[in-house]
PDB file of C-alpha atoms in Angstrom:
ATOM      1  CA  UNK A1014       3.311 -21.261 -27.984  1.00 62.00           C
ATOM      2  CA  UNK A1015       3.815 -19.453 -31.156  1.00 73.00           C
ATOM      3  CA  UNK A1016       0.315 -17.985 -32.729  1.00 85.00           C
ATOM      4  CA  UNK A1017      -1.945 -20.548 -34.121  1.00 92.00           C
ATOM      5  CA  UNK A1018      -3.211 -20.250 -38.107  1.00 94.00           C
ATOM      6  CA  UNK A1019      -6.710 -21.052 -38.015  1.00 92.00           C
ATOM      7  CA  UNK A1020      -8.238 -23.492 -40.342  1.00 92.00           C
ATOM      8  CA  UNK A1021     -10.461 -20.567 -41.221  1.00 90.00           C
ATOM      9  CA  UNK A1022      -7.787 -18.074 -42.179  1.00 93.00           C
ATOM     10  CA  UNK A1023      -8.039 -16.135 -45.294  1.00 94.00           C
ATOM     11  CA  UNK A1024      -4.599 -17.021 -46.524  1.00 97.00           C
ATOM     12  CA  UNK A1025      -5.834 -20.801 -46.260  1.00 96.00           C
ATOM     13  CA  UNK A1026      -9.373 -20.082 -47.752  1.00 95.00           C
ATOM     14  CA  UNK A1027      -7.241 -18.448 -51.018  1.00 98.00           C
ATOM     15  CA  UNK A1028      -5.542 -21.568 -51.584  1.00 98.00           C
ATOM     16  CA  UNK A1029      -6.430 -22.874 -55.073  1.00 98.00           C
ATOM     17  CA  UNK A1030      -7.589 -26.854 -55.294  1.00 98.00           C
ATOM     18  CA  UNK A1031      -6.111 -29.191 -58.126  1.00 98.00           C
ATOM     19  CA  UNK A1032      -8.300 -32.255 -57.500  1.00 98.00           C
ATOM     20  CA  UNK A1033      -6.445 -34.904 -58.031  1.00 98.00           C
ATOM     21  CA  UNK A1034      -8.917 -37.476 -57.938  1.00 98.00           C
ATOM     22  CA  UNK A1035      -6.934 -39.796 -55.619  1.00 98.00           C
ATOM     23  CA  UNK A1036      -9.796 -42.525 -54.096  1.00 98.00           C
ATOM     24  CA  UNK A1037     -11.065 -42.621 -50.920  1.00 98.00           C
ATOM     25  CA  UNK A1038      -9.434 -46.235 -48.710  1.00 97.00           C
ATOM     26  CA  UNK A1039     -10.971 -47.993 -45.899  1.00 97.00           C
ATOM     27  CA  UNK A1040      -8.306 -47.782 -43.170  1.00 98.00           C
ATOM     28  CA  UNK A1041     -10.110 -51.206 -41.437  1.00 97.00           C
ATOM     29  CA  UNK A1042      -8.668 -52.700 -44.267  1.00 96.00           C
ATOM     30  CA  UNK A1043      -5.163 -51.725 -43.485  1.00 97.00           C
ATOM     31  CA  UNK A1044      -3.253 -53.956 -41.238  1.00 94.00           C
ATOM     32  CA  UNK A1045      -0.528 -51.867 -40.203  1.00 94.00           C
ATOM     33  CA  UNK A1046      -3.103 -49.196 -38.547  1.00 96.00           C
ATOM     34  CA  UNK A1047      -5.839 -49.318 -35.688  1.00 96.00           C
ATOM     35  CA  UNK A1048      -9.288 -47.883 -35.783  1.00 96.00           C
ATOM     36  CA  UNK A1049     -11.256 -46.838 -33.416  1.00 95.00           C
ATOM     37  CA  UNK A1050     -15.237 -46.452 -33.964  1.00 91.00           C
ATOM     38  CA  UNK A1051     -16.353 -43.860 -31.307  1.00 89.00           C
ATOM     39  CA  UNK A1052     -16.887 -41.528 -34.177  1.00 84.00           C
ATOM     40  CA  UNK A1053     -18.477 -44.624 -36.534  1.00 87.00           C
ATOM     41  CA  UNK A1054     -21.610 -43.736 -38.364  1.00 82.00           C
ATOM     42  CA  UNK A1055     -23.993 -45.686 -40.794  1.00 72.00           C
ATOM     43  CA  UNK A1056     -21.911 -44.930 -43.815  1.00 86.00           C
ATOM     44  CA  UNK A1057     -18.430 -46.227 -42.512  1.00 90.00           C
ATOM     45  CA  UNK A1058     -17.037 -43.021 -43.532  1.00 92.00           C
ATOM     46  CA  UNK A1059     -15.130 -42.038 -40.184  1.00 95.00           C
ATOM     47  CA  UNK A1060     -12.908 -44.956 -41.360  1.00 97.00           C
ATOM     48  CA  UNK A1061     -12.317 -43.572 -45.107  1.00 98.00           C
ATOM     49  CA  UNK A1062      -9.124 -41.326 -45.955  1.00 98.00           C
ATOM     50  CA  UNK A1063      -7.468 -40.798 -49.390  1.00 99.00           C
ATOM     51  CA  UNK A1064      -4.935 -43.161 -50.502  1.00 99.00           C
ATOM     52  CA  UNK A1065      -1.949 -40.563 -50.122  1.00 99.00           C
ATOM     53  CA  UNK A1066      -3.019 -40.275 -46.396  1.00 99.00           C
ATOM     54  CA  UNK A1067      -3.579 -43.501 -45.768  1.00 99.00           C
ATOM     55  CA  UNK A1068       0.246 -44.144 -47.064  1.00 99.00           C
ATOM     56  CA  UNK A1069       1.767 -41.444 -44.667  1.00 99.00           C
ATOM     57  CA  UNK A1070      -0.044 -42.893 -42.123  1.00 99.00           C
ATOM     58  CA  UNK A1071       1.622 -46.503 -42.712  1.00 99.00           C
ATOM     59  CA  UNK A1072       5.128 -44.802 -42.868  1.00 99.00           C
ATOM     60  CA  UNK A1073       4.393 -43.000 -39.594  1.00 99.00           C
ATOM     61  CA  UNK A1074       3.431 -45.927 -37.958  1.00 99.00           C
ATOM     62  CA  UNK A1075       7.008 -47.201 -38.751  1.00 98.00           C
ATOM     63  CA  UNK A1076       8.709 -44.261 -37.287  1.00 98.00           C
ATOM     64  CA  UNK A1077       6.916 -44.737 -33.810  1.00 98.00           C
ATOM     65  CA  UNK A1078       8.926 -46.749 -31.289  1.00 97.00           C
ATOM     66  CA  UNK A1079       8.043 -50.972 -30.933  1.00 96.00           C
ATOM     67  CA  UNK A1080       4.716 -51.404 -28.944  1.00 96.00           C
ATOM     68  CA  UNK A1081       3.730 -47.794 -29.644  1.00 98.00           C
ATOM     69  CA  UNK A1082       0.808 -47.799 -32.021  1.00 98.00           C
ATOM     70  CA  UNK A1083      -1.404 -44.949 -34.136  1.00 98.00           C
ATOM     71  CA  UNK A1084      -5.021 -45.243 -33.105  1.00 98.00           C
ATOM     72  CA  UNK A1085      -7.231 -43.512 -35.993  1.00 98.00           C
ATOM     73  CA  UNK A1086     -10.679 -41.836 -34.574  1.00 97.00           C
ATOM     74  CA  UNK A1087     -11.826 -40.183 -37.798  1.00 97.00           C
ATOM     75  CA  UNK A1088     -11.403 -39.274 -41.138  1.00 97.00           C
ATOM     76  CA  UNK A1089     -13.611 -38.556 -43.997  1.00 97.00           C
ATOM     77  CA  UNK A1090     -16.322 -36.459 -42.668  1.00 94.00           C
ATOM     78  CA  UNK A1091     -19.283 -35.516 -44.998  1.00 93.00           C
ATOM     79  CA  UNK A1092     -19.831 -32.119 -45.566  1.00 91.00           C
ATOM     80  CA  UNK A1093     -23.573 -31.842 -44.157  1.00 90.00           C
ATOM     81  CA  UNK A1094     -21.829 -33.547 -40.688  1.00 89.00           C
ATOM     82  CA  UNK A1095     -19.547 -30.806 -41.018  1.00 89.00           C
ATOM     83  CA  UNK A1096     -21.806 -28.560 -41.393  1.00 89.00           C
ATOM     84  CA  UNK A1097     -24.147 -29.970 -38.165  1.00 90.00           C
ATOM     85  CA  UNK A1098     -20.873 -29.329 -36.048  1.00 85.00           C
ATOM     86  CA  UNK A1099     -20.499 -26.099 -37.464  1.00 85.00           C
ATOM     87  CA  UNK A1100     -23.807 -24.979 -36.569  1.00 85.00           C
ATOM     88  CA  UNK A1101     -24.015 -26.516 -33.431  1.00 86.00           C
ATOM     89  CA  UNK A1102     -21.074 -24.627 -32.294  1.00 83.00           C
ATOM     90  CA  UNK A1103     -22.171 -21.359 -33.319  1.00 84.00           C
ATOM     91  CA  UNK A1104     -25.283 -22.231 -31.317  1.00 88.00           C
ATOM     92  CA  UNK A1105     -23.456 -22.762 -28.454  1.00 88.00           C
ATOM     93  CA  UNK A1106     -21.403 -19.495 -28.433  1.00 87.00           C
ATOM     94  CA  UNK A1107     -24.552 -17.786 -29.370  1.00 90.00           C
ATOM     95  CA  UNK A1108     -26.515 -18.994 -25.861  1.00 90.00           C
ATOM     96  CA  UNK A1109     -22.786 -18.143 -23.988  1.00 89.00           C
ATOM     97  CA  UNK A1110     -23.134 -14.685 -26.079  1.00 91.00           C
ATOM     98  CA  UNK A1111     -26.182 -13.632 -26.975  1.00 89.00           C
ATOM     99  CA  UNK A1112     -24.906 -10.020 -27.730  1.00 90.00           C
ATOM    100  CA  UNK A1113     -22.207 -10.901 -29.835  1.00 88.00           C
ATOM    101  CA  UNK A1114     -22.778 -10.774 -34.055  1.00 87.00           C
ATOM    102  CA  UNK A1115     -22.712 -13.404 -36.415  1.00 84.00           C
ATOM    103  CA  UNK A1116     -19.110 -12.787 -37.682  1.00 83.00           C
ATOM    104  CA  UNK A1117     -17.578 -13.085 -34.185  1.00 87.00           C
ATOM    105  CA  UNK A1118     -19.658 -16.261 -33.818  1.00 82.00           C
ATOM    106  CA  UNK A1119     -18.757 -18.003 -36.701  1.00 83.00           C
ATOM    107  CA  UNK A1120     -14.889 -16.740 -36.197  1.00 80.00           C
ATOM    108  CA  UNK A1121     -15.103 -18.422 -32.752  1.00 84.00           C
ATOM    109  CA  UNK A1122     -17.022 -21.649 -33.613  1.00 82.00           C
ATOM    110  CA  UNK A1123     -14.329 -21.852 -36.559  1.00 79.00           C
ATOM    111  CA  UNK A1124     -11.239 -22.349 -33.962  1.00 81.00           C
ATOM    112  CA  UNK A1125     -12.507 -25.907 -33.131  1.00 80.00           C
ATOM    113  CA  UNK A1126     -15.047 -26.289 -36.209  1.00 83.00           C
ATOM    114  CA  UNK A1127     -14.144 -25.545 -39.477  1.00 85.00           C
ATOM    115  CA  UNK A1128     -16.836 -24.046 -41.553  1.00 87.00           C
ATOM    116  CA  UNK A1129     -17.555 -26.904 -44.338  1.00 84.00           C
ATOM    117  CA  UNK A1130     -15.952 -24.954 -46.751  1.00 88.00           C
ATOM    118  CA  UNK A1131     -12.855 -25.321 -45.612  1.00 90.00           C
ATOM    119  CA  UNK A1132     -12.716 -28.172 -43.362  1.00 94.00           C
ATOM    120  CA  UNK A1133     -10.070 -30.653 -44.403  1.00 96.00           C
ATOM    121  CA  UNK A1134     -11.783 -33.363 -43.080  1.00 96.00           C
ATOM    122  CA  UNK A1135     -14.632 -33.266 -45.770  1.00 96.00           C
ATOM    123  CA  UNK A1136     -11.925 -33.805 -48.208  1.00 98.00           C
ATOM    124  CA  UNK A1137     -10.871 -36.824 -46.811  1.00 98.00           C
ATOM    125  CA  UNK A1138      -6.985 -35.557 -46.344  1.00 98.00           C
ATOM    126  CA  UNK A1139      -7.054 -35.221 -42.636  1.00 98.00           C
ATOM    127  CA  UNK A1140      -7.484 -37.600 -39.420  1.00 98.00           C
ATOM    128  CA  UNK A1141      -7.786 -37.143 -35.596  1.00 98.00           C
ATOM    129  CA  UNK A1142      -5.637 -39.523 -34.188  1.00 98.00           C
ATOM    130  CA  UNK A1143      -3.866 -40.579 -30.826  1.00 98.00           C
ATOM    131  CA  UNK A1144      -1.358 -43.212 -29.329  1.00 98.00           C
ATOM    132  CA  UNK A1145      -1.805 -46.602 -27.711  1.00 98.00           C
ATOM    133  CA  UNK A1146       0.348 -48.811 -26.064  1.00 97.00           C
ATOM    134  CA  UNK A1147       1.474 -52.250 -25.616  1.00 94.00           C
ATOM    135  CA  UNK A1148      -2.074 -52.945 -23.855  1.00 94.00           C
ATOM    136  CA  UNK A1149      -4.004 -51.110 -26.399  1.00 93.00           C
ATOM    137  CA  UNK A1150      -4.673 -48.268 -23.547  1.00 95.00           C
ATOM    138  CA  UNK A1151      -4.494 -44.798 -24.895  1.00 96.00           C
ATOM    139  CA  UNK A1152      -1.421 -42.715 -23.910  1.00 98.00           C
ATOM    140  CA  UNK A1153      -1.959 -39.723 -21.650  1.00 98.00           C
ATOM    141  CA  UNK A1154      -1.900 -36.756 -24.446  1.00 98.00           C
ATOM    142  CA  UNK A1155      -2.489 -34.100 -21.715  1.00 98.00           C
ATOM    143  CA  UNK A1156      -6.091 -33.909 -22.964  1.00 98.00           C
ATOM    144  CA  UNK A1157      -9.016 -35.825 -24.560  1.00 96.00           C
ATOM    145  CA  UNK A1158      -9.695 -35.748 -28.388  1.00 95.00           C
ATOM    146  CA  UNK A1159     -12.325 -33.200 -28.464  1.00 91.00           C
ATOM    147  CA  UNK A1160     -11.995 -32.253 -24.987  1.00 92.00           C
ATOM    148  CA  UNK A1161     -14.760 -30.145 -23.980  1.00 86.00           C
ATOM    149  CA  UNK A1162     -11.815 -28.036 -22.068  1.00 90.00           C
ATOM    150  CA  UNK A1163      -9.720 -26.650 -24.790  1.00 90.00           C
ATOM    151  CA  UNK A1164      -6.947 -24.976 -22.302  1.00 93.00           C
ATOM    152  CA  UNK A1165      -4.892 -28.293 -23.362  1.00 96.00           C
ATOM    153  CA  UNK A1166      -5.808 -29.177 -26.703  1.00 96.00           C
ATOM    154  CA  UNK A1167      -3.162 -26.824 -28.543  1.00 96.00           C
ATOM    155  CA  UNK A1168      -0.178 -28.847 -29.393  1.00 97.00           C
ATOM    156  CA  UNK A1169       2.703 -26.734 -28.017  1.00 96.00           C
ATOM    157  CA  UNK A1170       0.213 -25.780 -24.744  1.00 96.00           C
ATOM    158  CA  UNK A1171       3.072 -24.922 -22.153  1.00 95.00           C
ATOM    159  CA  UNK A1172       0.775 -26.782 -19.356  1.00 96.00           C
ATOM    160  CA  UNK A1173       1.323 -29.635 -20.942  1.00 97.00           C
ATOM    161  CA  UNK A1174       5.057 -31.232 -19.207  1.00 98.00           C
ATOM    162  CA  UNK A1175       6.107 -34.727 -18.277  1.00 98.00           C
ATOM    163  CA  UNK A1176       4.828 -38.065 -19.957  1.00 98.00           C
ATOM    164  CA  UNK A1177       2.268 -36.292 -21.930  1.00 98.00           C
ATOM    165  CA  UNK A1178       4.512 -33.847 -23.521  1.00 98.00           C
ATOM    166  CA  UNK A1179       6.828 -36.826 -24.276  1.00 98.00           C
ATOM    167  CA  UNK A1180       3.555 -38.555 -25.986  1.00 98.00           C
ATOM    168  CA  UNK A1181       2.761 -35.188 -27.924  1.00 98.00           C
ATOM    169  CA  UNK A1182       6.193 -35.154 -29.238  1.00 98.00           C
ATOM    170  CA  UNK A1183       6.245 -38.706 -30.282  1.00 98.00           C
ATOM    171  CA  UNK A1184       3.244 -38.187 -32.108  1.00 99.00           C
ATOM    172  CA  UNK A1185       4.289 -34.937 -33.678  1.00 98.00           C
ATOM    173  CA  UNK A1186       7.694 -36.378 -34.662  1.00 98.00           C
ATOM    174  CA  UNK A1187       6.237 -39.472 -36.453  1.00 99.00           C
ATOM    175  CA  UNK A1188       3.465 -37.242 -38.576  1.00 99.00           C
ATOM    176  CA  UNK A1189       5.599 -34.758 -39.535  1.00 99.00           C
ATOM    177  CA  UNK A1190       8.261 -36.969 -40.798  1.00 99.00           C
ATOM    178  CA  UNK A1191       5.507 -38.709 -42.704  1.00 99.00           C
ATOM    179  CA  UNK A1192       4.730 -35.663 -44.167  1.00 99.00           C
ATOM    180  CA  UNK A1193       1.522 -34.792 -42.556  1.00 99.00           C
ATOM    181  CA  UNK A1194       0.755 -31.273 -40.740  1.00 99.00           C
ATOM    182  CA  UNK A1195      -0.860 -30.424 -37.793  1.00 98.00           C
ATOM    183  CA  UNK A1196      -3.430 -27.959 -36.809  1.00 97.00           C
ATOM    184  CA  UNK A1197      -1.971 -26.549 -33.633  1.00 96.00           C
ATOM    185  CA  UNK A1198      -5.104 -25.651 -31.952  1.00 95.00           C
ATOM    186  CA  UNK A1199      -5.299 -29.622 -31.779  1.00 96.00           C
ATOM    187  CA  UNK A1200      -3.082 -31.893 -31.030  1.00 98.00           C
ATOM    188  CA  UNK A1201      -4.568 -34.805 -32.659  1.00 98.00           C
ATOM    189  CA  UNK A1202      -5.612 -33.261 -36.135  1.00 98.00           C
ATOM    190  CA  UNK A1203      -3.586 -34.021 -38.633  1.00 99.00           C
ATOM    191  CA  UNK A1204      -3.769 -33.745 -42.693  1.00 99.00           C
ATOM    192  CA  UNK A1205      -2.291 -33.980 -46.159  1.00 99.00           C
ATOM    193  CA  UNK A1206      -3.073 -32.670 -49.266  1.00 99.00           C
ATOM    194  CA  UNK A1207      -6.068 -30.118 -48.202  1.00 98.00           C
ATOM    195  CA  UNK A1208      -5.912 -26.334 -48.055  1.00 98.00           C
ATOM    196  CA  UNK A1209      -4.110 -25.840 -44.943  1.00 98.00           C
ATOM    197  CA  UNK A1210      -1.482 -28.173 -45.801  1.00 99.00           C
ATOM    198  CA  UNK A1211      -1.012 -26.551 -48.907  1.00 99.00           C
ATOM    199  CA  UNK A1212      -0.607 -22.990 -47.051  1.00 98.00           C
ATOM    200  CA  UNK A1213       1.619 -24.615 -44.274  1.00 98.00           C
ATOM    201  CA  UNK A1214       3.812 -26.404 -46.898  1.00 98.00           C
ATOM    202  CA  UNK A1215       3.983 -23.568 -49.690  1.00 98.00           C
ATOM    203  CA  UNK A1216       2.440 -25.814 -52.411  1.00 99.00           C
ATOM    204  CA  UNK A1217       0.905 -23.879 -55.220  1.00 98.00           C
ATOM    205  CA  UNK A1218      -2.350 -25.910 -54.731  1.00 99.00           C
ATOM    206  CA  UNK A1219      -4.296 -28.060 -52.515  1.00 99.00           C
ATOM    207  CA  UNK A1220      -4.582 -31.593 -53.961  1.00 99.00           C
ATOM    208  CA  UNK A1221      -8.009 -32.801 -52.651  1.00 99.00           C
ATOM    209  CA  UNK A1222     -11.091 -30.868 -52.883  1.00 98.00           C
ATOM    210  CA  UNK A1223     -14.543 -32.021 -51.217  1.00 96.00           C
ATOM    211  CA  UNK A1224     -14.985 -35.563 -51.853  1.00 96.00           C
ATOM    212  CA  UNK A1225     -18.206 -37.863 -51.161  1.00 86.00           C
TER     213      UNK A1225
END
C-alpha cells in the first residue's frame, strides 16, 4: 500500500481556490442515484453536492455493471458540523494520549476528520458512498463506512481480499473514470473540484471553496 497524502497535508493547504460559483444540487432529485439517510440532518445538507459532482456521479453509475448501484451516504457537510467532528476526534485522542501535545493530536485527528478549513465536504465537492446489489443490500467492501476500526479502511489495504477487494475495485474504477479522486485512507471518500482533487490531478486551483 502506497503512502497516503493526508487531507491536511501542507501541499494540499497551499492550493489556491478559484471559486466557480457552481450551485449545490439535491441528489434526492437525481433519479439515477440512490441516497441513504443515516447521516441526514434537519437541513438536508447531507444530500447536496455541487452540480459538477452530481454529473460525475451519474456518469460513474453508468460505468458499473447492471444491477450494481451507487449508494450515497453524505455530500455537503456545513463547516460547523465539520468542526464538531474534528473537535470530537481531538478529544478522543486526548483521552487516549493525555501526554500528547496539541500539534500531534490535531495531526492524528486529521487522518480521518479533516480540519474545517481543508475539509472537502464543506465545499460540496465530496461524497461518502458505497455499492449496493440488485436487492438493495450494501455489498461488503472489507469495512464499514466510517468504521470505528480503521485497519481495513484504506482503499489499497492489503488485508482486503476476495469479494470485498472486487467490490472496491469496481467502485474505484467507475469513480476514477468519471473524474473523481479518492482519499486513500477511506475507500468511501471521493471528491472533485476541491483542493485535494486539485493537488492530486495537478490542477492550478481548486474550483470549489467552502459553501453554505
